[in-house]
Amino acid sequence: MSTMHIRTRFAPSPTGFIHLGNLRSALYPWAFARHNQGDFILRIEDTDLERSTQEAVDVIIEGMAWLGMDIDEGPIYQMQRIDRYREVIKQMLDAGLAYPCYMSEAELNALRDAQMANKEKPRYNGLWRPEPGKVLPPIPADVNPVIRFKNPIGGSVVWDDAVKGQIEISNDELDDLVIARPDGTPTYNFCVVVDDLDMKITHVIRGDDHVNNTPRQINIMKALGGTPPIYAHLPTVLNDAGEKMSKRNGAMSVRDYQKAGYLPEAILNYLARLGWSHGDAEVFSKEQFVAWFDLDSLGRSPAQHNPEKLLWLNHQYIQQADPATLAEATKPFAHELGMDTEQGPDFVQVVNLLKDRANTLIEIAEGAKLFYLPAPQFSAEQIAQNIPEAIIPALKDLIAAIAQAEPKKEAYSAAFKQVLAQHQIKMPALAMPVRYALFATTQTPAIDSVLVVLGKDEAINRLSRVVS
Ligand code: GLU
């Protein structure tokens, strides 16, 4: 084990909708390869031509890049390896490891019906399987054969699953798998085996919906003279209602999370904990994750998606982020909302002011509107309604005090205190009209900080419009 060069792969089928849970199946093999200075390969299992889409491939590749899962080899597309699969099928036929089966669709159905009627598990009966001394039926002229793998008879397939422990499946459970269809195209389980062997995969870390495929794959692999990799089958990710994740019940793709203002670091951290743990660590960097990752700490029961936890983590990462980097990440959202962040206050300062209360970049961008939308225009009636007549003298004194103050939070705070004392009033009585005068709202971050960010001249201009 210590001298083994670790090679893992993520082998998605680009069919349908790629949700966040799907990318967890990329994260663990990636982390395992990185932890062991091994190689991580991306293999696109696109042989289901009807269901595979370029859109799904793009979502996978972009999502992985955004989350920082770098790839050493690939993407390798199975459709580009069809010749290789055909070559191996031919070798297997030549070596007697596989055989053509001429059973027609109708015969197969009749066989299945008869087995079901007898309460037997439907399985191919080995009619065309060559055995020493066995006479095969005459080859029908009008049937294109499938190619079947000669599964071992008797004994069982055993593997030590790194998550599920030892699994043993009797060969009696496994019939002779079709490895090529009548038109010669290779089938799914067969391509996986050829690829895992050719790509020298040492650890197959994948969803446990593949457990049933594993004994078949191991048998084919052994027939081809290969050593099966170590398998780690990951329990499913359920949605927050405890159901299988799917677009229909509201699952989001990684792209959706990006658009909703999540940081890739938060998503990566979140996905890492969705079925793996390191003591009680909840917030950790990508580097820590890689340093800590091992197969032993993978969870054995289904993980459940928890949107609140993801939001909480995003908040943690927003708070921790370097202000300039966070501002860069927030800019596209601000631009999307129609703000010109080049005009007006320094955007880094704005973001820094807003980040403590925000859970997403969109929330920061929404908050930034205060500083980038044009100054509100008021009718005389609006002013009369929102700025009490009695507070006008205090506001005038505040304008004067702000004008004298150093452009710093502490100085503005002192200016407020001085006016409050002078007029014998409480903070809300002054701060609410100030907020309204500045932004036409009473909801803003701390007013002294807001003044710093908005800028002294702009603040005085806006305040002066309501006192004259
Ligand atoms: N293509 C399969 C899937 O998307 C994964 C196959 C594997 O990892 O062996 O579920």
Short mmCIF file of C-alpha atoms and ligand atoms in Angstrom, two decimals:
data_model
loop_
_atom_site.label_atom_id
_atom_site.label_comp_id
_atom_site.label_asym_id
_atom_site.label_seq_id
_atom_site.Cartn_x
_atom_site.Cartn_y
_atom_site.Cartn_z
CA MET A 1 0.00 0.00 0.00
CA SER A 2 2.75 2.44 0.91
CA THR A 3 4.42 2.05 -2.48
CA MET A 4 1.20 2.01 -4.47
CA HIS A 5 0.68 5.01 -6.72
CA ILE A 6 -2.90 5.99 -6.01
CA ARG A 7 -5.14 6.69 -8.98
CA THR A 8 -8.80 7.58 -8.56
CA ARG A 9 -11.49 8.70 -10.92
CA PHE A 10 -14.79 10.48 -11.09
CA ALA A 11 -16.87 8.85 -13.78
CA PRO A 12 -20.14 10.72 -14.17
CA SER A 13 -22.78 9.92 -16.73
CA PRO A 14 -23.68 13.33 -18.17
CA THR A 15 -27.35 12.53 -18.27
CA GLY A 16 -30.00 14.81 -16.94
CA PHE A 17 -29.59 17.20 -14.11
CA ILE A 18 -26.31 17.37 -12.16
CA HIS A 19 -27.08 18.33 -8.56
CA LEU A 20 -24.78 19.16 -5.71
CA GLY A 21 -24.88 15.59 -4.36
CA ASN A 22 -23.45 14.34 -7.66
CA LEU A 23 -20.36 16.46 -7.20
CA ARG A 24 -19.69 14.93 -3.80
CA SER A 25 -18.84 11.77 -5.76
CA ALA A 26 -16.09 13.82 -7.39
CA LEU A 27 -14.85 15.42 -4.20
CA TYR A 28 -13.89 12.28 -2.30
CA PRO A 29 -11.84 10.55 -5.02
CA TRP A 30 -10.23 13.92 -5.74
CA ALA A 31 -9.32 14.44 -2.08
CA PHE A 32 -8.06 10.88 -1.75
CA ALA A 33 -5.78 11.31 -4.76
CA ARG A 34 -4.49 14.66 -3.50
CA HIS A 35 -3.93 13.35 0.04
CA ASN A 36 -1.81 10.51 -1.36
CA GLN A 37 -0.03 12.53 -4.06
CA GLY A 38 -1.81 10.37 -6.57
CA ASP A 39 -3.68 11.09 -9.79
CA PHE A 40 -7.28 12.08 -10.27
CA ILE A 41 -8.96 11.30 -13.56
CA LEU A 42 -12.21 12.62 -15.00
CA ARG A 43 -13.97 10.12 -17.20
CA ILE A 44 -17.21 11.04 -18.91
CA GLU A 45 -19.45 7.99 -19.28
CA ASP A 46 -21.36 9.22 -22.29
CA THR A 47 -22.27 5.97 -24.04
CA ASP A 48 -25.97 6.52 -23.40
CA LEU A 49 -26.27 8.73 -26.46
CA GLU A 50 -29.92 9.48 -25.99
CA ARG A 51 -29.59 10.84 -22.48
CA SER A 52 -26.09 12.35 -22.50
CA THR A 53 -25.86 16.08 -23.08
CA GLN A 54 -23.03 18.54 -23.57
CA GLU A 55 -24.82 20.83 -21.13
CA ALA A 56 -24.42 18.24 -18.35
CA VAL A 57 -20.74 17.77 -19.24
CA ASP A 58 -20.25 21.54 -19.01
CA VAL A 59 -21.97 21.73 -15.63
CA ILE A 60 -19.67 19.00 -14.30
CA ILE A 61 -16.45 20.45 -15.67
CA GLU A 62 -17.25 24.05 -14.71
CA GLY A 63 -18.51 23.00 -11.30
CA MET A 64 -15.36 21.06 -10.54
CA ALA A 65 -13.15 23.92 -11.72
CA TRP A 66 -15.11 26.43 -9.66
CA LEU A 67 -14.78 24.30 -6.54
CA GLY A 68 -11.06 23.86 -7.18
CA MET A 69 -11.02 20.13 -7.94
CA ASP A 70 -8.16 19.96 -10.38
CA ILE A 71 -7.88 17.06 -12.80
CA ASP A 72 -4.68 15.24 -13.74
CA GLU A 73 -6.08 13.32 -16.70
CA GLY A 74 -9.16 13.88 -18.76
CA PRO A 75 -11.88 14.55 -19.42
CA ILE A 76 -11.73 11.20 -21.17
CA TYR A 77 -14.92 10.46 -23.10
CA GLN A 78 -16.01 6.85 -23.34
CA MET A 79 -17.48 7.48 -26.79
CA GLN A 80 -13.94 8.12 -27.98
CA ARG A 81 -12.80 4.74 -26.71
CA ILE A 82 -15.32 2.57 -28.53
CA ASP A 83 -12.59 0.97 -30.69
CA ARG A 84 -10.74 -0.03 -27.56
CA TYR A 85 -13.83 -1.71 -26.09
CA ARG A 86 -14.43 -3.58 -29.33
CA GLU A 87 -10.83 -4.73 -29.32
CA VAL A 88 -11.21 -6.16 -25.81
CA ILE A 89 -14.50 -7.84 -26.75
CA LYS A 90 -12.74 -9.53 -29.64
CA GLN A 91 -9.91 -10.67 -27.35
CA MET A 92 -12.46 -12.11 -24.93
CA LEU A 93 -14.27 -13.97 -27.70
CA ASP A 94 -10.96 -15.35 -28.97
CA ALA A 95 -9.96 -16.43 -25.47
CA GLY A 96 -13.31 -18.08 -24.77
CA LEU A 97 -14.13 -15.62 -21.99
CA ALA A 98 -17.24 -14.44 -23.83
CA TYR A 99 -19.60 -15.88 -26.40
CA PRO A 100 -22.29 -14.83 -28.85
CA CYS A 101 -25.82 -15.41 -27.72
CA TYR A 102 -28.53 -15.64 -30.39
CA MET A 103 -31.51 -15.69 -28.11
CA SER A 104 -34.07 -13.35 -29.60
CA GLU A 105 -35.90 -10.65 -27.68
CA ALA A 106 -39.09 -12.74 -27.82
CA GLU A 107 -37.35 -15.84 -26.46
CA LEU A 108 -35.79 -13.83 -23.65
CA ASN A 109 -39.18 -12.44 -22.71
CA ALA A 110 -40.74 -15.90 -22.75
CA LEU A 111 -37.93 -17.18 -20.53
CA ARG A 112 -38.43 -14.33 -18.10
CA ASP A 113 -42.20 -14.86 -17.97
CA ALA A 114 -41.76 -18.56 -17.28
CA GLN A 115 -39.25 -17.85 -14.47
CA MET A 116 -41.50 -15.25 -12.92
CA ALA A 117 -44.45 -17.63 -13.08
CA ASN A 118 -42.29 -20.15 -11.17
CA LYS A 119 -41.37 -17.44 -8.67
CA GLU A 120 -37.74 -17.63 -9.79
CA LYS A 121 -35.45 -14.66 -10.21
CA PRO A 122 -35.34 -13.79 -13.95
CA ARG A 123 -31.93 -14.66 -15.37
CA TYR A 124 -30.40 -15.82 -18.59
CA ASN A 125 -30.32 -19.62 -18.71
CA GLY A 126 -26.98 -20.11 -20.43
CA LEU A 127 -28.51 -21.61 -23.56
CA TRP A 128 -25.74 -20.34 -25.85
CA ARG A 129 -22.93 -20.67 -23.35
CA PRO A 130 -20.34 -23.05 -24.78
CA GLU A 131 -19.18 -25.83 -22.48
CA PRO A 132 -16.97 -28.82 -23.21
CA GLY A 133 -19.11 -31.53 -24.78
CA LYS A 134 -22.18 -29.26 -25.06
CA VAL A 135 -23.95 -29.05 -28.41
CA LEU A 136 -25.18 -25.51 -29.10
CA PRO A 137 -28.44 -24.89 -30.97
CA PRO A 138 -28.20 -24.15 -34.70
CA ILE A 139 -27.41 -20.49 -35.30
CA PRO A 140 -30.54 -18.65 -36.48
CA ALA A 141 -30.07 -16.67 -39.67
CA ASP A 142 -32.06 -13.61 -38.68
CA VAL A 143 -30.69 -12.80 -35.20
CA ASN A 144 -27.73 -10.51 -34.56
CA PRO A 145 -26.14 -11.95 -31.43
CA VAL A 146 -25.33 -10.10 -28.24
CA ILE A 147 -22.00 -10.96 -26.64
CA ARG A 148 -22.17 -12.38 -23.13
CA PHE A 149 -19.47 -12.67 -20.53
CA LYS A 150 -18.91 -16.19 -19.21
CA ASN A 151 -19.48 -15.52 -15.56
CA PRO A 152 -17.78 -18.04 -13.26
CA ILE A 153 -20.06 -20.83 -12.07
CA GLY A 154 -20.00 -21.62 -8.37
CA GLY A 155 -18.12 -19.78 -5.66
CA SER A 156 -18.66 -16.16 -4.83
CA VAL A 157 -17.26 -12.70 -5.31
CA VAL A 158 -15.94 -11.11 -2.14
CA TRP A 159 -14.55 -7.65 -1.62
CA ASP A 160 -13.67 -5.52 1.36
CA ASP A 161 -15.59 -2.36 0.75
CA ALA A 162 -13.81 0.59 2.35
CA VAL A 163 -17.17 1.96 3.52
CA LYS A 164 -19.49 -0.99 3.82
CA GLY A 165 -17.08 -3.66 5.02
CA GLN A 166 -16.92 -7.13 3.52
CA ILE A 167 -19.48 -7.90 0.84
CA GLU A 168 -19.94 -11.38 -0.59
CA ILE A 169 -22.17 -12.20 -3.58
CA SER A 170 -22.65 -15.76 -4.79
CA ASN A 171 -21.92 -16.33 -8.46
CA ASP A 172 -25.25 -18.13 -8.63
CA GLU A 173 -26.84 -14.69 -8.36
CA LEU A 174 -25.05 -13.45 -11.45
CA ASP A 175 -25.99 -14.55 -14.95
CA ASP A 176 -23.87 -14.08 -18.05
CA LEU A 177 -23.81 -10.34 -18.54
CA VAL A 178 -24.33 -8.85 -21.99
CA ILE A 179 -21.14 -6.95 -22.79
CA ALA A 180 -22.00 -6.00 -26.38
CA ARG A 181 -25.38 -5.30 -27.93
CA PRO A 182 -26.54 -6.77 -31.26
CA ASP A 183 -25.12 -3.73 -33.09
CA GLY A 184 -21.75 -4.31 -31.43
CA THR A 185 -21.86 -1.37 -29.01
CA PRO A 186 -20.34 -2.21 -25.63
CA THR A 187 -22.47 -2.05 -22.50
CA TYR A 188 -22.04 0.09 -19.44
CA ASN A 189 -20.52 -2.37 -16.92
CA PHE A 190 -18.07 -3.62 -19.48
CA CYS A 191 -16.76 -0.17 -20.43
CA VAL A 192 -16.25 0.66 -16.75
CA VAL A 193 -14.07 -2.42 -16.31
CA VAL A 194 -11.96 -1.79 -19.40
CA ASP A 195 -11.47 1.82 -18.35
CA ASP A 196 -10.67 1.12 -14.73
CA LEU A 197 -8.05 -1.40 -15.89
CA ASP A 198 -6.59 0.73 -18.69
CA MET A 199 -6.50 3.79 -16.45
CA LYS A 200 -4.85 1.78 -13.66
CA ILE A 201 -7.43 2.91 -11.15
CA THR A 202 -6.45 1.79 -7.65
CA HIS A 203 -9.49 3.06 -5.74
CA VAL A 204 -13.03 3.26 -7.03
CA ILE A 205 -14.93 5.69 -4.83
CA ARG A 206 -18.50 6.02 -6.06
CA GLY A 207 -22.16 6.05 -5.09
CA ASP A 208 -23.60 2.93 -3.51
CA ASP A 209 -26.15 2.67 -6.30
CA HIS A 210 -23.29 0.79 -7.99
CA VAL A 211 -22.86 -1.92 -5.36
CA ASN A 212 -24.86 -4.34 -7.49
CA ASN A 213 -22.57 -3.76 -10.44
CA THR A 214 -19.42 -4.40 -8.49
CA PRO A 215 -19.42 -8.24 -8.39
CA ARG A 216 -20.01 -8.32 -12.14
CA GLN A 217 -17.24 -5.84 -12.73
CA ILE A 218 -14.85 -7.76 -10.48
CA ASN A 219 -15.51 -11.00 -12.36
CA ILE A 220 -14.87 -9.42 -15.75
CA MET A 221 -11.79 -7.69 -14.42
CA LYS A 222 -10.35 -10.93 -13.10
CA ALA A 223 -11.15 -12.71 -16.36
CA LEU A 224 -9.10 -10.04 -18.11
CA GLY A 225 -6.19 -10.74 -15.78
CA GLY A 226 -6.60 -7.52 -13.80
CA THR A 227 -6.46 -6.93 -10.07
CA PRO A 228 -9.67 -5.34 -8.84
CA PRO A 229 -9.23 -1.90 -7.26
CA ILE A 230 -10.31 -1.10 -3.73
CA TYR A 231 -13.96 -0.13 -3.72
CA ALA A 232 -15.54 2.50 -1.48
CA HIS A 233 -19.28 2.83 -1.99
CA LEU A 234 -20.68 6.08 -0.67
CA PRO A 235 -24.14 6.22 0.86
CA THR A 236 -26.60 8.40 -1.00
CA VAL A 237 -27.15 12.07 -0.34
CA LEU A 238 -30.80 12.68 0.53
CA ASN A 239 -32.51 16.03 0.27
CA ASP A 240 -33.66 17.95 3.33
CA ALA A 241 -36.98 16.09 3.27
CA GLY A 242 -35.16 12.75 3.34
CA GLU A 243 -35.91 11.89 -0.29
CA LYS A 244 -33.60 11.06 -3.16
CA MET A 245 -32.21 14.31 -4.53
CA SER A 246 -33.65 15.32 -7.86
CA LYS A 247 -34.48 18.41 -9.82
CA ARG A 248 -38.17 17.64 -9.41
CA ASN A 249 -38.01 18.06 -5.66
CA GLY A 250 -35.95 21.20 -5.74
CA ALA A 251 -32.31 20.07 -5.90
CA MET A 252 -29.99 22.78 -7.18
CA SER A 253 -26.96 22.42 -9.41
CA VAL A 254 -23.62 23.85 -8.48
CA ARG A 255 -24.26 26.57 -11.06
CA ASP A 256 -27.48 27.52 -9.25
CA TYR A 257 -25.52 27.92 -6.01
CA GLN A 258 -22.95 30.06 -7.78
CA LYS A 259 -25.75 32.28 -9.12
CA ALA A 260 -27.33 32.45 -5.67
CA GLY A 261 -24.15 34.00 -4.26
CA TYR A 262 -22.43 31.08 -2.56
CA LEU A 263 -18.65 30.94 -2.26
CA PRO A 264 -16.93 27.87 -3.69
CA GLU A 265 -14.97 27.39 -0.45
CA ALA A 266 -18.23 27.11 1.49
CA ILE A 267 -19.69 24.59 -0.95
CA LEU A 268 -16.53 22.50 -0.87
CA ASN A 269 -16.48 22.51 2.92
CA TYR A 270 -20.16 21.64 2.98
CA LEU A 271 -19.84 18.77 0.51
CA ALA A 272 -16.83 17.43 2.39
CA ARG A 273 -18.94 17.06 5.53
CA LEU A 274 -21.81 15.43 3.67
CA GLY A 275 -20.71 11.91 4.50
CA TRP A 276 -17.25 12.39 5.94
CA SER A 277 -16.03 13.87 9.21
CA HIS A 278 -12.85 14.72 11.04
CA GLY A 279 -13.58 14.84 14.77
CA ASP A 280 -15.99 17.70 15.26
CA ALA A 281 -14.39 20.02 12.71
CA GLU A 282 -17.08 21.93 10.81
CA VAL A 283 -15.27 24.83 9.17
CA PHE A 284 -12.02 23.91 7.48
CA SER A 285 -10.01 24.89 4.44
CA LYS A 286 -9.52 22.86 1.31
CA GLU A 287 -5.93 22.21 2.41
CA GLN A 288 -7.05 20.90 5.78
CA PHE A 289 -9.63 18.72 4.13
CA VAL A 290 -7.04 17.18 1.83
CA ALA A 291 -4.62 16.71 4.72
CA TRP A 292 -7.28 14.99 6.84
CA PHE A 293 -9.14 12.99 4.23
CA ASP A 294 -9.16 9.23 4.61
CA LEU A 295 -11.55 6.48 3.61
CA ASP A 296 -11.90 5.26 7.21
CA SER A 297 -13.85 8.35 8.23
CA LEU A 298 -16.48 8.07 5.52
CA GLY A 299 -19.99 7.82 6.93
CA ARG A 300 -21.96 4.61 6.59
CA SER A 301 -25.45 6.03 6.61
CA PRO A 302 -27.06 8.32 4.06
CA ALA A 303 -26.09 11.96 4.36
CA GLN A 304 -28.85 14.53 4.40
CA HIS A 305 -28.67 17.82 2.59
CA ASN A 306 -29.16 20.70 5.00
CA PRO A 307 -29.66 24.06 3.23
CA GLU A 308 -29.49 26.03 6.51
CA LYS A 309 -26.11 24.56 7.32
CA LEU A 310 -24.84 25.45 3.87
CA LEU A 311 -26.09 29.01 4.32
CA TRP A 312 -24.44 29.16 7.74
CA LEU A 313 -21.15 27.96 6.27
CA ASN A 314 -21.41 30.50 3.49
CA HIS A 315 -21.85 33.19 6.12
CA GLN A 316 -18.72 31.95 7.92
CA TYR A 317 -16.70 32.09 4.70
CA ILE A 318 -18.05 35.55 3.82
CA GLN A 319 -17.01 36.84 7.22
CA GLN A 320 -13.55 35.29 7.01
CA ALA A 321 -12.89 36.36 3.43
CA ASP A 322 -10.20 38.82 2.53
CA PRO A 323 -12.12 42.09 1.83
CA ALA A 324 -10.62 42.74 -1.60
CA THR A 325 -11.26 39.17 -2.76
CA LEU A 326 -14.78 39.26 -1.40
CA ALA A 327 -15.42 42.55 -3.19
CA GLU A 328 -14.21 41.07 -6.49
CA ALA A 329 -16.51 38.10 -6.01
CA THR A 330 -19.46 40.37 -5.20
CA LYS A 331 -18.99 42.80 -8.11
CA PRO A 332 -20.76 40.69 -10.76
CA PHE A 333 -23.81 40.50 -8.50
CA ALA A 334 -23.80 44.26 -7.97
CA HIS A 335 -23.49 44.82 -11.72
CA GLU A 336 -26.35 42.39 -12.28
CA LEU A 337 -28.47 44.58 -9.99
CA GLY A 338 -27.63 47.59 -12.12
CA MET A 339 -25.01 49.28 -9.97
CA ASP A 340 -21.92 51.00 -11.29
CA THR A 341 -19.41 50.15 -8.59
CA GLU A 342 -16.77 52.41 -10.17
CA GLN A 343 -18.84 55.50 -9.33
CA GLY A 344 -19.37 56.32 -5.69
CA PRO A 345 -17.78 54.88 -2.56
CA ASP A 346 -14.94 52.40 -2.57
CA PHE A 347 -16.55 49.03 -3.18
CA VAL A 348 -14.17 47.15 -0.88
CA GLN A 349 -15.26 49.39 2.00
CA VAL A 350 -18.90 48.91 1.14
CA VAL A 351 -18.54 45.13 1.08
CA ASN A 352 -16.56 45.16 4.28
CA LEU A 353 -19.34 47.11 5.97
CA LEU A 354 -22.07 44.75 4.80
CA LYS A 355 -20.43 41.36 5.06
CA ASP A 356 -21.09 40.65 8.74
CA ARG A 357 -24.83 40.53 8.25
CA ALA A 358 -24.84 38.76 4.90
CA ASN A 359 -25.27 35.07 4.16
CA THR A 360 -24.74 35.33 0.42
CA LEU A 361 -22.99 37.60 -2.07
CA ILE A 362 -26.42 38.58 -3.36
CA GLU A 363 -27.32 39.87 0.08
CA ILE A 364 -24.14 41.97 0.09
CA ALA A 365 -24.95 43.29 -3.38
CA GLU A 366 -28.50 44.10 -2.32
CA GLY A 367 -27.13 46.00 0.67
CA ALA A 368 -24.70 47.86 -1.56
CA LYS A 369 -27.61 49.47 -3.40
CA LEU A 370 -27.69 52.00 -0.55
CA PHE A 371 -24.42 53.42 -1.77
CA TYR A 372 -24.72 53.14 -5.55
CA LEU A 373 -28.29 53.99 -6.35
CA PRO A 374 -28.81 57.72 -6.97
CA ALA A 375 -29.61 59.81 -3.88
CA PRO A 376 -33.33 59.53 -3.14
CA GLN A 377 -35.54 62.40 -4.24
CA PHE A 378 -38.21 63.53 -1.79
CA SER A 379 -41.39 65.48 -2.17
CA ALA A 380 -42.12 68.12 0.46
CA GLU A 381 -44.85 65.83 1.73
CA GLN A 382 -42.48 62.87 2.16
CA ILE A 383 -40.07 65.05 4.10
CA ALA A 384 -42.89 66.31 6.29
CA GLN A 385 -43.99 62.77 7.01
CA ASN A 386 -40.59 61.27 7.78
CA ILE A 387 -38.54 64.08 9.27
CA PRO A 388 -40.31 65.46 12.36
CA GLU A 389 -40.30 69.24 12.45
CA ALA A 390 -38.93 69.14 16.00
CA ILE A 391 -35.76 67.30 14.97
CA ILE A 392 -34.70 69.82 12.32
CA PRO A 393 -32.58 71.95 14.71
CA ALA A 394 -30.72 68.82 15.88
CA LEU A 395 -30.19 67.73 12.27
CA LYS A 396 -28.75 71.14 11.45
CA ASP A 397 -26.33 70.86 14.36
CA LEU A 398 -25.43 67.35 13.29
CA ILE A 399 -24.59 68.55 9.78
CA ALA A 400 -22.31 71.16 11.31
CA ALA A 401 -20.71 68.62 13.64
CA ILE A 402 -20.13 66.14 10.78
CA ALA A 403 -18.58 68.91 8.71
CA GLN A 404 -16.07 69.54 11.50
CA ALA A 405 -15.38 65.86 12.23
CA GLU A 406 -12.48 63.85 10.96
CA PRO A 407 -13.82 61.38 8.35
CA LYS A 408 -13.63 58.46 10.78
CA LYS A 409 -16.14 56.26 12.49
CA GLU A 410 -15.15 57.36 16.01
CA ALA A 411 -15.35 61.04 15.08
CA TYR A 412 -18.82 60.65 13.52
CA SER A 413 -19.95 58.72 16.56
CA ALA A 414 -18.71 61.55 18.77
CA ALA A 415 -20.57 64.06 16.57
CA PHE A 416 -23.80 62.16 17.14
CA LYS A 417 -23.22 61.98 20.90
CA GLN A 418 -22.54 65.65 21.12
CA VAL A 419 -25.78 66.53 19.29
CA LEU A 420 -27.81 64.04 21.35
CA ALA A 421 -26.54 65.60 24.58
CA GLN A 422 -27.05 69.12 23.36
CA HIS A 423 -30.68 68.46 22.39
CA GLN A 424 -31.51 65.99 25.16
CA ILE A 425 -32.73 63.36 22.72
CA LYS A 426 -32.10 59.64 22.24
CA MET A 427 -30.20 58.03 19.39
CA PRO A 428 -33.19 56.62 17.46
CA ALA A 429 -34.87 60.03 17.39
CA LEU A 430 -31.88 61.36 15.45
CA ALA A 431 -30.58 58.30 13.62
CA MET A 432 -33.91 57.35 12.01
CA PRO A 433 -34.42 60.72 10.27
CA VAL A 434 -30.73 60.67 9.27
CA ARG A 435 -31.08 57.24 7.69
CA TYR A 436 -34.21 58.34 5.91
CA ALA A 437 -32.59 61.50 4.63
CA LEU A 438 -29.57 59.59 3.35
CA PHE A 439 -31.29 56.57 1.82
CA ALA A 440 -35.07 56.80 2.11
CA THR A 441 -34.98 53.78 4.42
CA THR A 442 -34.57 53.25 8.14
CA GLN A 443 -32.67 49.96 7.71
CA THR A 444 -28.92 50.47 7.38
CA PRO A 445 -25.78 49.21 9.08
CA ALA A 446 -24.37 51.29 11.97
CA ILE A 447 -24.83 54.92 11.04
CA ASP A 448 -21.30 56.09 11.91
CA SER A 449 -19.79 53.41 9.63
CA VAL A 450 -22.29 54.26 6.93
CA LEU A 451 -21.16 57.90 6.99
CA VAL A 452 -17.54 56.86 6.54
CA VAL A 453 -18.39 54.75 3.52
CA LEU A 454 -20.83 57.18 1.93
CA GLY A 455 -18.32 60.03 2.33
CA LYS A 456 -18.63 63.26 4.22
CA ASP A 457 -19.58 65.53 1.31
CA GLU A 458 -22.23 63.20 -0.04
CA ALA A 459 -23.69 62.74 3.46
CA ILE A 460 -23.84 66.48 4.09
CA ASN A 461 -25.45 67.09 0.68
CA ARG A 462 -28.14 64.52 1.33
CA LEU A 463 -28.83 65.70 4.88
CA SER A 464 -28.98 69.36 3.83
CA ARG A 465 -31.81 68.65 1.39
CA VAL A 466 -34.22 67.81 4.20
CA VAL A 467 -33.47 70.67 6.58
CA SER A 468 -33.83 73.67 4.30
N1 GLU B 1 -21.28 6.67 -14.53
C1 GLU B 1 -21.72 6.25 -13.26
C2 GLU B 1 -22.66 7.27 -12.66
O1 GLU B 1 -22.74 8.37 -13.08
C3 GLU B 1 -20.58 6.04 -12.27
C4 GLU B 1 -19.81 4.82 -12.59
C5 GLU B 1 -18.69 4.53 -11.64
O2 GLU B 1 -18.28 5.41 -10.86
O3 GLU B 1 -18.19 3.42 -11.71
O4 GLU B 1 -23.38 6.96 -11.76
#
